[in-house]
């Protein structure tokens, strides 16, 4: 079936000498994988390699068989050409990290317009704002709303947060927990939007410690989750 849909690129993997396998989250059908034959050798085709950089927002005309096999794309065009995401070194390091997190987190599923519109909004916000070193932490915590494990805020004044149970507790458990300064920093991100990120202040060390715990939180709640290789690159850039 031929469809016209918006899509956000999660990853591109070289296949053979001339082709790409692209994983993208579509507005119409959720997560899809496409085989783009010969795109690396063609200079005059309707598909350009540059369109399939991480987190590019595209409009696709695609063939969806919906049989669990690789789909095909007939045409693609950018719908929100970025001004800074792929040129600013801090933002680009975030993009690479978040694209890998999304690729490892969003499972095979049908259409989820709420998640799609959240991704659109967040990426557009980052593109049009000054580099914000805490953006990726809030992005990931907000993402858990759509993945089904956003932290339970009922006992927010408790002394610990149980990462396995996703809730605040008054006494430490045997599960991985947040406590002390890391817990206080964690609380700052709950219930806020991107526009107030500048009010959240952390040292580089505290940010890295909290981010490591957030990645662990994903790993505890998502079957088959892989720790992103780009995490080390992101931390190095922010050093």
mmCIF file with all atom_site columns, C-alpha atoms in Angstrom, residues 62-155:
data_model
loop_
_atom_site.group_PDB
_atom_site.id
_atom_site.type_symbol
_atom_site.label_atom_id
_atom_site.label_alt_id
_atom_site.label_comp_id
_atom_site.label_asym_id
_atom_site.label_entity_id
_atom_site.label_seq_id
_atom_site.pdbx_PDB_ins_code
_atom_site.Cartn_x
_atom_site.Cartn_y
_atom_site.Cartn_z
_atom_site.occupancy
_atom_site.B_iso_or_equiv
_atom_site.pdbx_formal_charge
_atom_site.auth_seq_id
_atom_site.auth_comp_id
_atom_site.auth_asym_id
_atom_site.auth_atom_id
_atom_site.pdbx_PDB_model_num
ATOM 1  C CA . UNK A 1 62  ? 6.485  4.938  0.768  1.00 0.00 ? 62  UNK A CA 1
ATOM 2  C CA . UNK A 1 63  ? 5.250  1.443  0.073  1.00 0.00 ? 63  UNK A CA 1
ATOM 3  C CA . UNK A 1 64  ? 4.147  -0.268 3.282  1.00 0.00 ? 64  UNK A CA 1
ATOM 4  C CA . UNK A 1 65  ? 3.421  -3.984 3.033  1.00 0.00 ? 65  UNK A CA 1
ATOM 5  C CA . UNK A 1 66  ? 3.110  -4.230 6.829  1.00 0.00 ? 66  UNK A CA 1
ATOM 6  C CA . UNK A 1 67  ? 4.411  -7.798 6.849  1.00 0.00 ? 67  UNK A CA 1
ATOM 7  C CA . UNK A 1 68  ? 7.430  -7.261 9.088  1.00 0.00 ? 68  UNK A CA 1
ATOM 8  C CA . UNK A 1 69  ? 9.817  -7.002 6.144  1.00 0.00 ? 69  UNK A CA 1
ATOM 9  C CA . UNK A 1 70  ? 11.888 -4.062 4.925  1.00 0.00 ? 70  UNK A CA 1
ATOM 10 C CA . UNK A 1 71  ? 9.715  -1.424 3.268  1.00 0.00 ? 71  UNK A CA 1
ATOM 11 C CA . UNK A 1 72  ? 10.628 0.899  0.371  1.00 0.00 ? 72  UNK A CA 1
ATOM 12 C CA . UNK A 1 73  ? 10.567 4.666  -0.116 1.00 0.00 ? 73  UNK A CA 1
ATOM 13 C CA . UNK A 1 74  ? 9.610  6.214  -3.447 1.00 0.00 ? 74  UNK A CA 1
ATOM 14 C CA . UNK A 1 75  ? 10.181 9.870  -2.555 1.00 0.00 ? 75  UNK A CA 1
ATOM 15 C CA . UNK A 1 76  ? 11.395 11.877 0.431  1.00 0.00 ? 76  UNK A CA 1
ATOM 16 C CA . UNK A 1 77  ? 11.745 15.556 1.260  1.00 0.00 ? 77  UNK A CA 1
ATOM 17 C CA . UNK A 1 78  ? 12.672 17.465 4.429  1.00 0.00 ? 78  UNK A CA 1
ATOM 18 C CA . UNK A 1 79  ? 9.719  19.194 6.077  1.00 0.00 ? 79  UNK A CA 1
ATOM 19 C CA . UNK A 1 80  ? 11.627 21.010 8.832  1.00 0.00 ? 80  UNK A CA 1
ATOM 20 C CA . UNK A 1 81  ? 15.141 21.760 7.546  1.00 0.00 ? 81  UNK A CA 1
ATOM 21 C CA . UNK A 1 82  ? 17.249 22.256 10.653 1.00 0.00 ? 82  UNK A CA 1
ATOM 22 C CA . UNK A 1 83  ? 19.274 25.414 11.138 1.00 0.00 ? 83  UNK A CA 1
ATOM 23 C CA . UNK A 1 84  ? 21.572 24.257 13.953 1.00 0.00 ? 84  UNK A CA 1
ATOM 24 C CA . UNK A 1 85  ? 21.043 20.611 14.974 1.00 0.00 ? 85  UNK A CA 1
ATOM 25 C CA . UNK A 1 86  ? 23.647 19.163 12.633 1.00 0.00 ? 86  UNK A CA 1
ATOM 26 C CA . UNK A 1 87  ? 26.087 22.101 12.672 1.00 0.00 ? 87  UNK A CA 1
ATOM 27 C CA . UNK A 1 88  ? 26.335 23.077 16.361 1.00 0.00 ? 88  UNK A CA 1
ATOM 28 C CA . UNK A 1 89  ? 28.729 20.589 17.982 1.00 0.00 ? 89  UNK A CA 1
ATOM 29 C CA . UNK A 1 90  ? 26.863 20.464 21.308 1.00 0.00 ? 90  UNK A CA 1
ATOM 30 C CA . UNK A 1 91  ? 23.468 20.005 19.674 1.00 0.00 ? 91  UNK A CA 1
ATOM 31 C CA . UNK A 1 92  ? 24.800 17.471 17.196 1.00 0.00 ? 92  UNK A CA 1
ATOM 32 C CA . UNK A 1 93  ? 26.261 15.347 19.992 1.00 0.00 ? 93  UNK A CA 1
ATOM 33 C CA . UNK A 1 94  ? 22.846 15.403 21.664 1.00 0.00 ? 94  UNK A CA 1
ATOM 34 C CA . UNK A 1 95  ? 21.158 14.442 18.396 1.00 0.00 ? 95  UNK A CA 1
ATOM 35 C CA . UNK A 1 96  ? 23.428 11.425 17.927 1.00 0.00 ? 96  UNK A CA 1
ATOM 36 C CA . UNK A 1 97  ? 22.847 10.313 21.514 1.00 0.00 ? 97  UNK A CA 1
ATOM 37 C CA . UNK A 1 98  ? 19.080 10.823 21.447 1.00 0.00 ? 98  UNK A CA 1
ATOM 38 C CA . UNK A 1 99  ? 18.732 9.117  18.072 1.00 0.00 ? 99  UNK A CA 1
ATOM 39 C CA . UNK A 1 100 ? 20.499 6.071  19.495 1.00 0.00 ? 100 UNK A CA 1
ATOM 40 C CA . UNK A 1 101 ? 18.342 6.156  22.631 1.00 0.00 ? 101 UNK A CA 1
ATOM 41 C CA . UNK A 1 102 ? 15.180 6.328  20.521 1.00 0.00 ? 102 UNK A CA 1
ATOM 42 C CA . UNK A 1 103 ? 16.355 3.528  18.259 1.00 0.00 ? 103 UNK A CA 1
ATOM 43 C CA . UNK A 1 104 ? 17.027 1.361  21.324 1.00 0.00 ? 104 UNK A CA 1
ATOM 44 C CA . UNK A 1 105 ? 13.819 2.343  23.145 1.00 0.00 ? 105 UNK A CA 1
ATOM 45 C CA . UNK A 1 106 ? 10.919 2.618  20.713 1.00 0.00 ? 106 UNK A CA 1
ATOM 46 C CA . UNK A 1 107 ? 9.751  -0.900 20.013 1.00 0.00 ? 107 UNK A CA 1
ATOM 47 C CA . UNK A 1 108 ? 7.812  -2.258 17.060 1.00 0.00 ? 108 UNK A CA 1
ATOM 48 C CA . UNK A 1 109 ? 4.339  -0.781 17.380 1.00 0.00 ? 109 UNK A CA 1
ATOM 49 C CA . UNK A 1 110 ? 1.560  0.864  15.437 1.00 0.00 ? 110 UNK A CA 1
ATOM 50 C CA . UNK A 1 111 ? 0.832  4.531  15.033 1.00 0.00 ? 111 UNK A CA 1
ATOM 51 C CA . UNK A 1 112 ? 1.435  6.738  18.082 1.00 0.00 ? 112 UNK A CA 1
ATOM 52 C CA . UNK A 1 113 ? 0.637  10.305 17.078 1.00 0.00 ? 113 UNK A CA 1
ATOM 53 C CA . UNK A 1 114 ? 1.188  11.589 20.614 1.00 0.00 ? 114 UNK A CA 1
ATOM 54 C CA . UNK A 1 115 ? 4.788  10.353 20.619 1.00 0.00 ? 115 UNK A CA 1
ATOM 55 C CA . UNK A 1 116 ? 5.347  11.574 17.075 1.00 0.00 ? 116 UNK A CA 1
ATOM 56 C CA . UNK A 1 117 ? 4.130  15.094 17.867 1.00 0.00 ? 117 UNK A CA 1
ATOM 57 C CA . UNK A 1 118 ? 6.238  15.180 21.048 1.00 0.00 ? 118 UNK A CA 1
ATOM 58 C CA . UNK A 1 119 ? 9.361  14.334 19.064 1.00 0.00 ? 119 UNK A CA 1
ATOM 59 C CA . UNK A 1 120 ? 8.535  17.014 16.489 1.00 0.00 ? 120 UNK A CA 1
ATOM 60 C CA . UNK A 1 121 ? 8.007  19.654 19.156 1.00 0.00 ? 121 UNK A CA 1
ATOM 61 C CA . UNK A 1 122 ? 11.140 18.773 21.142 1.00 0.00 ? 122 UNK A CA 1
ATOM 62 C CA . UNK A 1 123 ? 13.435 18.713 18.109 1.00 0.00 ? 123 UNK A CA 1
ATOM 63 C CA . UNK A 1 124 ? 12.078 22.003 16.782 1.00 0.00 ? 124 UNK A CA 1
ATOM 64 C CA . UNK A 1 125 ? 12.540 23.556 20.234 1.00 0.00 ? 125 UNK A CA 1
ATOM 65 C CA . UNK A 1 126 ? 16.173 22.421 20.390 1.00 0.00 ? 126 UNK A CA 1
ATOM 66 C CA . UNK A 1 127 ? 16.871 23.645 16.862 1.00 0.00 ? 127 UNK A CA 1
ATOM 67 C CA . UNK A 1 128 ? 15.580 27.161 17.594 1.00 0.00 ? 128 UNK A CA 1
ATOM 68 C CA . UNK A 1 129 ? 17.020 27.563 21.102 1.00 0.00 ? 129 UNK A CA 1
ATOM 69 C CA . UNK A 1 130 ? 20.450 28.254 22.517 1.00 0.00 ? 130 UNK A CA 1
ATOM 70 C CA . UNK A 1 131 ? 22.399 25.078 23.398 1.00 0.00 ? 131 UNK A CA 1
ATOM 71 C CA . UNK A 1 132 ? 20.957 23.795 26.683 1.00 0.00 ? 132 UNK A CA 1
ATOM 72 C CA . UNK A 1 133 ? 23.172 21.235 28.475 1.00 0.00 ? 133 UNK A CA 1
ATOM 73 C CA . UNK A 1 134 ? 20.228 19.675 30.318 1.00 0.00 ? 134 UNK A CA 1
ATOM 74 C CA . UNK A 1 135 ? 17.937 19.256 27.309 1.00 0.00 ? 135 UNK A CA 1
ATOM 75 C CA . UNK A 1 136 ? 18.596 15.550 26.789 1.00 0.00 ? 136 UNK A CA 1
ATOM 76 C CA . UNK A 1 137 ? 17.740 14.663 30.385 1.00 0.00 ? 137 UNK A CA 1
ATOM 77 C CA . UNK A 1 138 ? 14.318 16.317 30.210 1.00 0.00 ? 138 UNK A CA 1
ATOM 78 C CA . UNK A 1 139 ? 13.779 14.907 26.705 1.00 0.00 ? 139 UNK A CA 1
ATOM 79 C CA . UNK A 1 140 ? 14.325 11.360 27.989 1.00 0.00 ? 140 UNK A CA 1
ATOM 80 C CA . UNK A 1 141 ? 12.198 11.751 31.115 1.00 0.00 ? 141 UNK A CA 1
ATOM 81 C CA . UNK A 1 142 ? 9.333  13.156 29.044 1.00 0.00 ? 142 UNK A CA 1
ATOM 82 C CA . UNK A 1 143 ? 9.803  10.290 26.588 1.00 0.00 ? 143 UNK A CA 1
ATOM 83 C CA . UNK A 1 144 ? 9.010  7.795  29.360 1.00 0.00 ? 144 UNK A CA 1
ATOM 84 C CA . UNK A 1 145 ? 5.434  9.146  29.397 1.00 0.00 ? 145 UNK A CA 1
ATOM 85 C CA . UNK A 1 146 ? 4.916  7.618  25.956 1.00 0.00 ? 146 UNK A CA 1
ATOM 86 C CA . UNK A 1 147 ? 6.853  4.441  26.720 1.00 0.00 ? 147 UNK A CA 1
ATOM 87 C CA . UNK A 1 148 ? 4.829  3.713  29.836 1.00 0.00 ? 148 UNK A CA 1
ATOM 88 C CA . UNK A 1 149 ? 7.166  4.245  32.794 1.00 0.00 ? 149 UNK A CA 1
ATOM 89 C CA . UNK A 1 150 ? 7.103  7.939  33.729 1.00 0.00 ? 150 UNK A CA 1
ATOM 90 C CA . UNK A 1 151 ? 8.072  8.347  37.409 1.00 0.00 ? 151 UNK A CA 1
ATOM 91 C CA . UNK A 1 152 ? 5.202  8.146  39.891 1.00 0.00 ? 152 UNK A CA 1
ATOM 92 C CA . UNK A 1 153 ? 5.112  11.547 41.632 1.00 0.00 ? 153 UNK A CA 1
ATOM 93 C CA . UNK A 1 154 ? 2.727  10.655 44.466 1.00 0.00 ? 154 UNK A CA 1
ATOM 94 C CA . UNK A 1 155 ? 5.394  10.627 47.198 1.00 0.00 ? 155 UNK A CA 1
#
